[in-house]
Short mmCIF file of C-alpha atoms and ligand atoms in Angstrom, two decimals:
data_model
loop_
_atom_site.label_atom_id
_atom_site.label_comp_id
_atom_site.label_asym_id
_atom_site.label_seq_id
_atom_site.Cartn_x
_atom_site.Cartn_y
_atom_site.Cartn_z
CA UNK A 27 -4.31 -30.82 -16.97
CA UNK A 28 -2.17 -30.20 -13.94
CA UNK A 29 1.33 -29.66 -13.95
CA UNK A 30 4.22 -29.42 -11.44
CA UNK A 31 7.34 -28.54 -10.93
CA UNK A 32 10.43 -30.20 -8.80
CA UNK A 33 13.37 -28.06 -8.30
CA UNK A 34 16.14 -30.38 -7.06
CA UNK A 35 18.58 -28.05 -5.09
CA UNK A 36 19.65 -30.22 -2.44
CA UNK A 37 22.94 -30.63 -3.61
CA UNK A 38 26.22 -29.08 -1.51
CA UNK A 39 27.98 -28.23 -4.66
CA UNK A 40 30.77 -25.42 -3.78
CA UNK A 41 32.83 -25.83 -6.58
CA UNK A 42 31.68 -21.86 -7.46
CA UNK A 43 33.20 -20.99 -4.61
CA UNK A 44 32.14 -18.90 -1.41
CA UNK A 45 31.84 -22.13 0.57
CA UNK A 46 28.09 -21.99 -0.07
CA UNK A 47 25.86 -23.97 -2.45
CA UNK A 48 26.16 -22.69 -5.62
CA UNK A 49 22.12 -22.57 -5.83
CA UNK A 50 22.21 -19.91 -3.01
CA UNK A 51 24.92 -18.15 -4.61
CA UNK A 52 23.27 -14.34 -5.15
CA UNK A 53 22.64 -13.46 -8.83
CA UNK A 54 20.82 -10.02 -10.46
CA UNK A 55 20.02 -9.42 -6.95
CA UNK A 56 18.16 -12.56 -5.84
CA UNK A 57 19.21 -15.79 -5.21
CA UNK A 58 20.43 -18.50 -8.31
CA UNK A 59 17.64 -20.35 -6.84
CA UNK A 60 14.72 -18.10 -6.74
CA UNK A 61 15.59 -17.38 -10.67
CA UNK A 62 15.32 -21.45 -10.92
CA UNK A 63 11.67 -21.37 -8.86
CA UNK A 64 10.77 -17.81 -10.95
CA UNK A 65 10.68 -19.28 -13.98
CA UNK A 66 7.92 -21.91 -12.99
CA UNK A 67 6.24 -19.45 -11.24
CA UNK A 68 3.30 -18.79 -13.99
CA UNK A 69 3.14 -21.81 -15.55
CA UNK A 70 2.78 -24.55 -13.26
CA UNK A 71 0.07 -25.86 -10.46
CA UNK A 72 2.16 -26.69 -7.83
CA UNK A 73 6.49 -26.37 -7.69
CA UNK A 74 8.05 -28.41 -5.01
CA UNK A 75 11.64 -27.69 -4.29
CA UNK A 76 14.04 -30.40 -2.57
CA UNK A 77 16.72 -28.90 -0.57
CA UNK A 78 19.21 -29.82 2.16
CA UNK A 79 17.64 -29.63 5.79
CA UNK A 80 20.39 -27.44 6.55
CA UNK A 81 18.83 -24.57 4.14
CA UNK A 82 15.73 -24.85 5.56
CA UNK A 83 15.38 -21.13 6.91
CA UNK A 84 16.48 -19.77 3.41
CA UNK A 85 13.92 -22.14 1.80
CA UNK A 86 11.48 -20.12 3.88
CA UNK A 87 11.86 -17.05 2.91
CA UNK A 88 11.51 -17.91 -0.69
CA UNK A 89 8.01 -18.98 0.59
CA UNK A 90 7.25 -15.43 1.54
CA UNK A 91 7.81 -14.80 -2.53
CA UNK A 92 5.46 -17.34 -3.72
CA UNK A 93 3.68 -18.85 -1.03
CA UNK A 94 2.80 -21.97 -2.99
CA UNK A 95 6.24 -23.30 -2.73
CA UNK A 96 6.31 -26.89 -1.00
CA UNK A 97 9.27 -27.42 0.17
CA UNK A 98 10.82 -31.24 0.89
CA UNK A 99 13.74 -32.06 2.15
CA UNK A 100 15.73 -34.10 -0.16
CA UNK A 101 18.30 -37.05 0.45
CA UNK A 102 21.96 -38.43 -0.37
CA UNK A 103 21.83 -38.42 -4.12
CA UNK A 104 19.65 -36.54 -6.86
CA UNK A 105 17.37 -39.29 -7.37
CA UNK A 106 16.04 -39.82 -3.64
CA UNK A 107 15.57 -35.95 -4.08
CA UNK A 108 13.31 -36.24 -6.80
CA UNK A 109 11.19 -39.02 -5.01
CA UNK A 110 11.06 -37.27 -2.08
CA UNK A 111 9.46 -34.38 -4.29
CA UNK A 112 7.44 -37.17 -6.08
CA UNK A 113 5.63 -38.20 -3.24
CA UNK A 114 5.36 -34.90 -1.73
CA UNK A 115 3.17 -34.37 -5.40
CA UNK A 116 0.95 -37.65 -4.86
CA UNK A 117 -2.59 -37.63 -4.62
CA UNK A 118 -2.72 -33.88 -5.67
CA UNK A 119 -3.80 -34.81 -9.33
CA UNK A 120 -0.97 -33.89 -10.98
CA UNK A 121 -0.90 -35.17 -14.80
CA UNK A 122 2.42 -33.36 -15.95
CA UNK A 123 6.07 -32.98 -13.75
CA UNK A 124 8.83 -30.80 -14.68
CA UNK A 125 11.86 -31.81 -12.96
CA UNK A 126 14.65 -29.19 -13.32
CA UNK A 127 17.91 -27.93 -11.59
CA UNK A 128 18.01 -25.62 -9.04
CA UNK A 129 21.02 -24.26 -10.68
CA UNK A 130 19.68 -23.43 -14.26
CA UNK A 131 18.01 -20.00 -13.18
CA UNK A 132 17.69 -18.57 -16.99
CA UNK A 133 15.58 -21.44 -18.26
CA UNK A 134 13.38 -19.58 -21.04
CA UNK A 135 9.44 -19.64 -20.88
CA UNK A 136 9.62 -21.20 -24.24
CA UNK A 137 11.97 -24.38 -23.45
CA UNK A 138 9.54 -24.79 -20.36
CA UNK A 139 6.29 -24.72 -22.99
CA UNK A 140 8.10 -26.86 -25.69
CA UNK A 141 8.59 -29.59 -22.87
CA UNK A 142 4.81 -29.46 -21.46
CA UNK A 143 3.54 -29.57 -25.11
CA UNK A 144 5.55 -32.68 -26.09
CA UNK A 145 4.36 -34.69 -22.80
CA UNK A 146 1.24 -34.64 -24.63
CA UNK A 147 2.83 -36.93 -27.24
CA UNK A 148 5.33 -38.51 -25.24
CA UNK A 149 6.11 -40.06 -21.27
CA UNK A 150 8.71 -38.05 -21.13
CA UNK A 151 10.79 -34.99 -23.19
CA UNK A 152 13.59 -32.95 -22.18
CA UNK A 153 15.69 -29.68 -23.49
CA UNK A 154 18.80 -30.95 -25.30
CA UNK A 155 21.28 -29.26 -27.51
CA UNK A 156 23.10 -30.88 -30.44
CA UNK A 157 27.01 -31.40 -30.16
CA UNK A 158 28.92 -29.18 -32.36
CA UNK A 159 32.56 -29.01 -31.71
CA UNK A 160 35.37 -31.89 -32.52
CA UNK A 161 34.71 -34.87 -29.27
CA UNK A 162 38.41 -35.80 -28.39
CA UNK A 163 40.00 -37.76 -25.65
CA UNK A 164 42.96 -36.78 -23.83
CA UNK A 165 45.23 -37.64 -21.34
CA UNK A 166 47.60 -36.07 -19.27
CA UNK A 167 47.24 -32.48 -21.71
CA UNK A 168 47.58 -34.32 -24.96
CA UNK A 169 44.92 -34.91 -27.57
CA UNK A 170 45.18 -39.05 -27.49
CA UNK A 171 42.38 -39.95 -29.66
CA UNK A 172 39.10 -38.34 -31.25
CA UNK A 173 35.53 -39.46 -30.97
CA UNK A 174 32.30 -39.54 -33.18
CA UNK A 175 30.07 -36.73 -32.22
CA UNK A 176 27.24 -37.59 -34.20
CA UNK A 177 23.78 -38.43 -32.91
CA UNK A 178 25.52 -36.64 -29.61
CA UNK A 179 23.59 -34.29 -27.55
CA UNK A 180 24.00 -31.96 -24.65
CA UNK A 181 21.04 -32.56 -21.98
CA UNK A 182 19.33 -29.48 -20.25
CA UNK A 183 16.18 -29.41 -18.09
CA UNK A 184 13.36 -29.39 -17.01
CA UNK A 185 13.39 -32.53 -17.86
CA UNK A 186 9.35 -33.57 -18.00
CA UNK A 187 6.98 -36.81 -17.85
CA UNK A 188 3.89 -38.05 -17.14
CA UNK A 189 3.45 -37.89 -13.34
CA UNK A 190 2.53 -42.05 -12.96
CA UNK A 191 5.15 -42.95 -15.20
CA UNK A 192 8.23 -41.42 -13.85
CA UNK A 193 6.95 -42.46 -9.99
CA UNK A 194 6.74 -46.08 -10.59
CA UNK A 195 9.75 -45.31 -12.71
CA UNK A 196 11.78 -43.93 -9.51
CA UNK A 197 9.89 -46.36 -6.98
CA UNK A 198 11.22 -49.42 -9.11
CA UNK A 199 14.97 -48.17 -10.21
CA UNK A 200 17.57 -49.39 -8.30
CA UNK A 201 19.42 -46.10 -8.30
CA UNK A 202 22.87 -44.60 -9.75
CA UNK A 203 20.98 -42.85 -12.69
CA UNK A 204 22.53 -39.59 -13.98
CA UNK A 205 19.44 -37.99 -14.62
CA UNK A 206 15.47 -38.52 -14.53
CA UNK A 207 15.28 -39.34 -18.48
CA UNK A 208 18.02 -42.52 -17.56
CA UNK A 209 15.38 -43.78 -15.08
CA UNK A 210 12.42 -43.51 -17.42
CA UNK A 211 14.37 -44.74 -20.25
CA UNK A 212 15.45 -47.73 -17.49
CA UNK A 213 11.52 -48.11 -17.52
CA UNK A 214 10.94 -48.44 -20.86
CA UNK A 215 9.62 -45.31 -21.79
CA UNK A 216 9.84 -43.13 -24.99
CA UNK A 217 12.01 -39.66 -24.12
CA UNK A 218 11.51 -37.08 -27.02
CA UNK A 219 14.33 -34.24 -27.45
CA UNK A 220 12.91 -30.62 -27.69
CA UNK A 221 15.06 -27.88 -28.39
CA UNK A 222 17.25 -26.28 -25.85
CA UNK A 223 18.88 -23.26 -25.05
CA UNK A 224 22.44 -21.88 -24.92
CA UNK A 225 21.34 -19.53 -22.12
CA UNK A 226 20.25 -22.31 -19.93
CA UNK A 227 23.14 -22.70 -18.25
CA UNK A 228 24.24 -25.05 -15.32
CA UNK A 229 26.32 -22.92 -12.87
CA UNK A 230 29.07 -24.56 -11.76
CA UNK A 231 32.24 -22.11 -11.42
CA UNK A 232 32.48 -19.20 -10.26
CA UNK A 233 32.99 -17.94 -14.06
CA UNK A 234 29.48 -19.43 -15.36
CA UNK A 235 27.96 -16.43 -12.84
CA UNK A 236 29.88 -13.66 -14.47
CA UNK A 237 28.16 -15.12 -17.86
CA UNK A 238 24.65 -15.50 -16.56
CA UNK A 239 25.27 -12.07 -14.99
CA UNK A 240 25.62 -10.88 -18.67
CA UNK A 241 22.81 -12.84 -19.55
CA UNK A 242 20.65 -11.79 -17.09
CA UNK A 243 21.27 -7.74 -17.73
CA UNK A 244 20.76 -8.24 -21.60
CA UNK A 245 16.70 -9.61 -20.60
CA UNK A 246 16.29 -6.20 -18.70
CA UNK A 247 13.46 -4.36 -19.57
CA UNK A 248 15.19 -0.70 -20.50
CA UNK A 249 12.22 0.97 -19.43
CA UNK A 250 12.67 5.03 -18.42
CA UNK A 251 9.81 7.51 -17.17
CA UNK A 252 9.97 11.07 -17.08
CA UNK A 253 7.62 13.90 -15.70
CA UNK A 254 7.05 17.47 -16.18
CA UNK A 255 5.17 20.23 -14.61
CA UNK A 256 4.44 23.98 -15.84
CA UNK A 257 2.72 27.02 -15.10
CA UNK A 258 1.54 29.84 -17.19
CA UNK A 259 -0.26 33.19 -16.18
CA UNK A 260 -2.85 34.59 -18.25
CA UNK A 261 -2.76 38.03 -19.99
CA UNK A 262 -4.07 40.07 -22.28
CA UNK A 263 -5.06 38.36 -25.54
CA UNK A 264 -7.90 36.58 -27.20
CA UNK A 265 -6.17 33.10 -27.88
CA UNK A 266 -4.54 30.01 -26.18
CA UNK A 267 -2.34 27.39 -27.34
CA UNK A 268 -2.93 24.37 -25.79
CA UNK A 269 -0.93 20.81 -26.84
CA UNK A 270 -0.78 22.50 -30.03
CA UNK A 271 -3.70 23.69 -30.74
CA UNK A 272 -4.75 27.27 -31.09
CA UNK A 273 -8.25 27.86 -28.60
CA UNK A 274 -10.15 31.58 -28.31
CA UNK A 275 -9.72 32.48 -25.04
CA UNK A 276 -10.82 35.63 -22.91
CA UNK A 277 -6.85 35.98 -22.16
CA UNK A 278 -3.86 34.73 -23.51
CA UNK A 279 -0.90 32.89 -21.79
CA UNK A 280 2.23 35.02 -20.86
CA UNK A 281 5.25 33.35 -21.58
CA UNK A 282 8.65 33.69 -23.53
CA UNK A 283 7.59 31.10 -25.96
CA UNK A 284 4.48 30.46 -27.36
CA UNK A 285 3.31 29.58 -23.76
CA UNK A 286 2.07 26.26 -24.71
CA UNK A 287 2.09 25.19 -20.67
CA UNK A 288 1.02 21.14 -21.92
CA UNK A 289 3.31 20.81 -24.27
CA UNK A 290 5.97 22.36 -22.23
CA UNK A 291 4.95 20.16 -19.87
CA UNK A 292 5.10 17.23 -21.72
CA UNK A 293 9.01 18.12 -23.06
CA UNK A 294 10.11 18.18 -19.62
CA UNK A 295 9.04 14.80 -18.81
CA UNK A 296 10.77 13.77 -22.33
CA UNK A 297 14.41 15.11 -21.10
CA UNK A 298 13.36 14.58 -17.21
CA UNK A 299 13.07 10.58 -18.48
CA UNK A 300 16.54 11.07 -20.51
CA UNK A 301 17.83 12.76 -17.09
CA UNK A 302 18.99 15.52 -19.69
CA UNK A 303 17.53 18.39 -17.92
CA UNK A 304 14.48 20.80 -18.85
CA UNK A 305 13.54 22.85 -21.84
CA UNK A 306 15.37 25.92 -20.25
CA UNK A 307 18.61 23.95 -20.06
CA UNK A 308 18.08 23.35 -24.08
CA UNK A 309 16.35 26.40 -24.70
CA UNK A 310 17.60 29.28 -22.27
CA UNK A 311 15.20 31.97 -21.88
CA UNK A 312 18.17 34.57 -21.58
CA UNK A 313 18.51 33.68 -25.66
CA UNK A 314 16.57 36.14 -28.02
CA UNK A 315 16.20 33.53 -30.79
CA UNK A 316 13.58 31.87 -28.64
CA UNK A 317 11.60 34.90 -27.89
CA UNK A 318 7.90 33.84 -29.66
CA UNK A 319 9.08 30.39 -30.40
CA UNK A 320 6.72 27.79 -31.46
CA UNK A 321 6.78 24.81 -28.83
CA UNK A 322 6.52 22.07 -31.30
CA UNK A 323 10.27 23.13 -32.11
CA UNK A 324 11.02 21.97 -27.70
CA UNK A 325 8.94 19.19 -28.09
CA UNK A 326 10.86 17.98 -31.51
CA UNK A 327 13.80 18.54 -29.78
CA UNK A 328 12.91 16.13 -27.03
CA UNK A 329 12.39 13.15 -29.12
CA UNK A 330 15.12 13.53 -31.31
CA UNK A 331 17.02 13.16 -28.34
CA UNK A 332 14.93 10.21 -27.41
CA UNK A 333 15.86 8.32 -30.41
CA UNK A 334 19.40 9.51 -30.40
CA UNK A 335 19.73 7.80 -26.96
CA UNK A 336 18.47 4.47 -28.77
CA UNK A 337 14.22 4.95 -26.94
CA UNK A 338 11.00 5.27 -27.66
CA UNK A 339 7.91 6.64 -26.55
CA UNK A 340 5.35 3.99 -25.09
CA UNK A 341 3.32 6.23 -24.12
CA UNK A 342 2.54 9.80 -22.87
CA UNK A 343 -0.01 11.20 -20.38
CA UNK A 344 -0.67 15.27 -20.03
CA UNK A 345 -2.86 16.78 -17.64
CA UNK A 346 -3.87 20.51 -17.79
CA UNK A 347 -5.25 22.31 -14.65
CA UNK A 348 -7.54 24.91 -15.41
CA UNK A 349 -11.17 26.28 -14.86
CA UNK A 350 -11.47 27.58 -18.46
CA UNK A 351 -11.68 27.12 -21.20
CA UNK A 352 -13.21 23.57 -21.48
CA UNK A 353 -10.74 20.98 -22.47
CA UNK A 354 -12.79 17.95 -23.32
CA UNK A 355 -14.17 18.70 -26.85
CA UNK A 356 -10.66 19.99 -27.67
CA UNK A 357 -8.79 16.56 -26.50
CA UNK A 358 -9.02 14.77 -29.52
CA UNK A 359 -7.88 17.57 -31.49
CA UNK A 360 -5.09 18.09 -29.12
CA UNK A 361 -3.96 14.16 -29.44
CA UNK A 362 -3.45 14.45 -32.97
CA UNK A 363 -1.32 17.46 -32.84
CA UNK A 364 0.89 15.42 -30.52
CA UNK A 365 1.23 12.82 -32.36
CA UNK A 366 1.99 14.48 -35.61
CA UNK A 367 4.66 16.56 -33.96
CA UNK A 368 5.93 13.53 -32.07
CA UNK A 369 5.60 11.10 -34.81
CA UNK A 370 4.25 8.64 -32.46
CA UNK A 371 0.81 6.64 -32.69
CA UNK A 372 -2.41 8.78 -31.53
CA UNK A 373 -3.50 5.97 -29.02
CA UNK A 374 1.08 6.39 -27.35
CA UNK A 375 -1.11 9.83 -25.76
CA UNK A 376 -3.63 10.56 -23.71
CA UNK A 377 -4.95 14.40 -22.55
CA UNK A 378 -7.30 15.01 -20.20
CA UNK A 379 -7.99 18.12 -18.05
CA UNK A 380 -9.18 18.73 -14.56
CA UNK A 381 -10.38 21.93 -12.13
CA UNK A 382 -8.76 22.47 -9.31
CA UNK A 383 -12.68 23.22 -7.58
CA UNK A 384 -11.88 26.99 -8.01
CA UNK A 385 -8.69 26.58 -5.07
CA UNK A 386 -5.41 28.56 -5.28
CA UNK A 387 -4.41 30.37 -8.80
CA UNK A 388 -6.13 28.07 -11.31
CA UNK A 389 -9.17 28.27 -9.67
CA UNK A 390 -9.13 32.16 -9.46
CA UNK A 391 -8.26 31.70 -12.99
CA UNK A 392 -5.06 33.54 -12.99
CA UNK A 393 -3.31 30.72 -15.09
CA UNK A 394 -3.09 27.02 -16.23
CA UNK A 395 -0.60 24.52 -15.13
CA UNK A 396 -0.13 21.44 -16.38
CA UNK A 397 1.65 18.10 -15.04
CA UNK A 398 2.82 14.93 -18.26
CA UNK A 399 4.28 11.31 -17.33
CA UNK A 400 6.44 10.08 -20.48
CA UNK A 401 7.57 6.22 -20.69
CA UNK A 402 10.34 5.52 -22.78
CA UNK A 403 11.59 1.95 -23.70
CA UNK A 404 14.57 0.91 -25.47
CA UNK A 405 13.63 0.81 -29.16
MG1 MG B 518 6.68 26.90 -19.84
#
């Protein structure tokens, strides 16, 4: 079934100050507007947006973002905006319209689904949310009376209906209607309430952006990557450890610790995601105590300070650079070790080895390096 979406943002509303439309006011670094069009993005066939000819150029460039946008111009009041959108829609098929304003930009995904879904039970359904607080009239700053707030509800959008319906609806009202669910009600037809949300906000003074500001930065993904990279020169010896595993080897790895280049690898991108530095800020070399340490100790370390700055891993990805020994029918082996040390899911880390086609000092086979991405989110 196809859907659209109207965006009415035709309006000249400065009351939020700056002497420009409060639609094109800027907001998380965009415009109020583009959040408004953004949230339609995925979910819709077509989204037309009305605006005032005078915006036209800015209108434009939100076309470069999503190329689909039709854009109308719209006229004197909200309604002859929303027919002008209407009949920009005709003859493309559409079953389902959304009509929302421009200056709602934190609609959720889910109000936008719960209005869809009920169109397939109703002409028409819209976001509303009951009345809570004590209804009283005043006058000149006194309280003068109270008033019955039951069966009272606060109306949101997108407001949506079956595409035939609300046209003929518009077509045949005779104008003055607050919103779209007044002219299909005007028509006759059924409006169902769906739930709505606090966050969807109309912006209308200044102090409604400071609010969806805060809104806005609480919906951030808290994502954080890290990487790491380490060398280690062979030596005398007849072992490796490798990502915490012990592996024969014609030479060992020289190194204050344990020499354990992936894993050292793979703590650095831990603290380089926390910005906290590298193992030798944590660990100095210069201190004796470390002399022979294990690595799984560094690596501990690492994510203890992940979770004490509120993360966790998503994932982890180690590569080790060497000609020998073979790393593949190790990998698994190494995985788990990871994972038990990190206390994270096998599948949060990958470890996979290349050659560097016998070039430079790991192809002469005078040591291994190793290179690890870490991705942290906010747990
Ligand atoms: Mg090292």
């Amino acid at each position: 079934m196809k859907t659209a979406a109207i965006i009415v943002a035709a309006g000249r509303g400065t009351r939020a100050g700056a002497g420009l439309p409060k639609q094109w006011h800027p907001l998380g670094g965009r415009t109020v507007l583009a959040h408004s069009i953004g949230a339609f993005c995925d979910v819709v066939d077509h989204i037309v947006v009305a605006i005032h000819p005078d915006d036209r150029a800015r209108a434009l460039a939100l076309q470069d973002i999503w190329p689909k946008l039709q854009i109308v111009h719209g006229g004197d009041s909200r309604a002859a905006s929303v027919l002008a959108a209407l009949r920009e829609l005709e003859g493309c098929g559409v079953e389902k319209v959304l009509i929302h304003d421009g200056a709602r930009p934190l609609v959720a995904a889910q109000v936008i689904r719960d209005v869809l879904d009920a169109l397939d039970y109703a002409v028409g359904a819209a976001p509303a949310l009951p009345v809570t607080d004590a209804l009283w009239r005043g006058d000149q700053g006194q309280v003068v009376g109270t008033a019955d707030r039951t069966g009272l509800w606060r109306a949101q959008t997108p407001q949506g209906f079956r595409f035939d319906a609300i046209l003929a609806a518009h077509l045949a009202h005779p104008g003055g209607a607050a919103d779209d669910v007044e002219v299909a009600r005007w028509a006759g037809h059924m409006v169902a309430i769906v739930q709505g949300d606090e966050d969807n906000l109309k912006l209308t003074f200044a102090g409604d952006f400071a609010r969806a500001e805060h809104i806005l930065k609480g919906r951030e993904m808290d994502i954080r990557l890290g990487n790491g990279f380490d060398v280690h020169a062979f030596t005398q010896g007849d072992h490796i450890w490798l990502c915490g595993v012990r592996l024969p080897h014609s030479h060992a790895l020289l190194g204050h610790s344990d020499a354990d280049v992936g894993m050292h690898a793979l703590t650095d991108a831990l603290y380089g995601a926390l910005a906290e530095g590298d193992i030798g800020v944590h660990f100095p070399p210069s201190d004796p105590q470390w002399k022979g340490a294990e690595s799984h100790i560094f690596l501990r370390h690492a994510m203890e300070r992940v979770a004490a700055r509120g993360y966790r891993l998503a994932n982890c990805d180690v590569t080790l650079i060497c000609e020998r020994p073979k790393i593949g029918p190790h990998q698994a082996a190494m995985r788990a070790a990871l994972a038990q040390i990190m206390q994270v899911p096998v599948d949060a880390i990958s470890v996979k080895a290349t050659t560097s086609e016998k070039l430079g000092f790991t192809g002469r086979e005078e040591g291994i390096a190793a290179l690890a991405t870490a991705a942290l989110v906010k747990a």
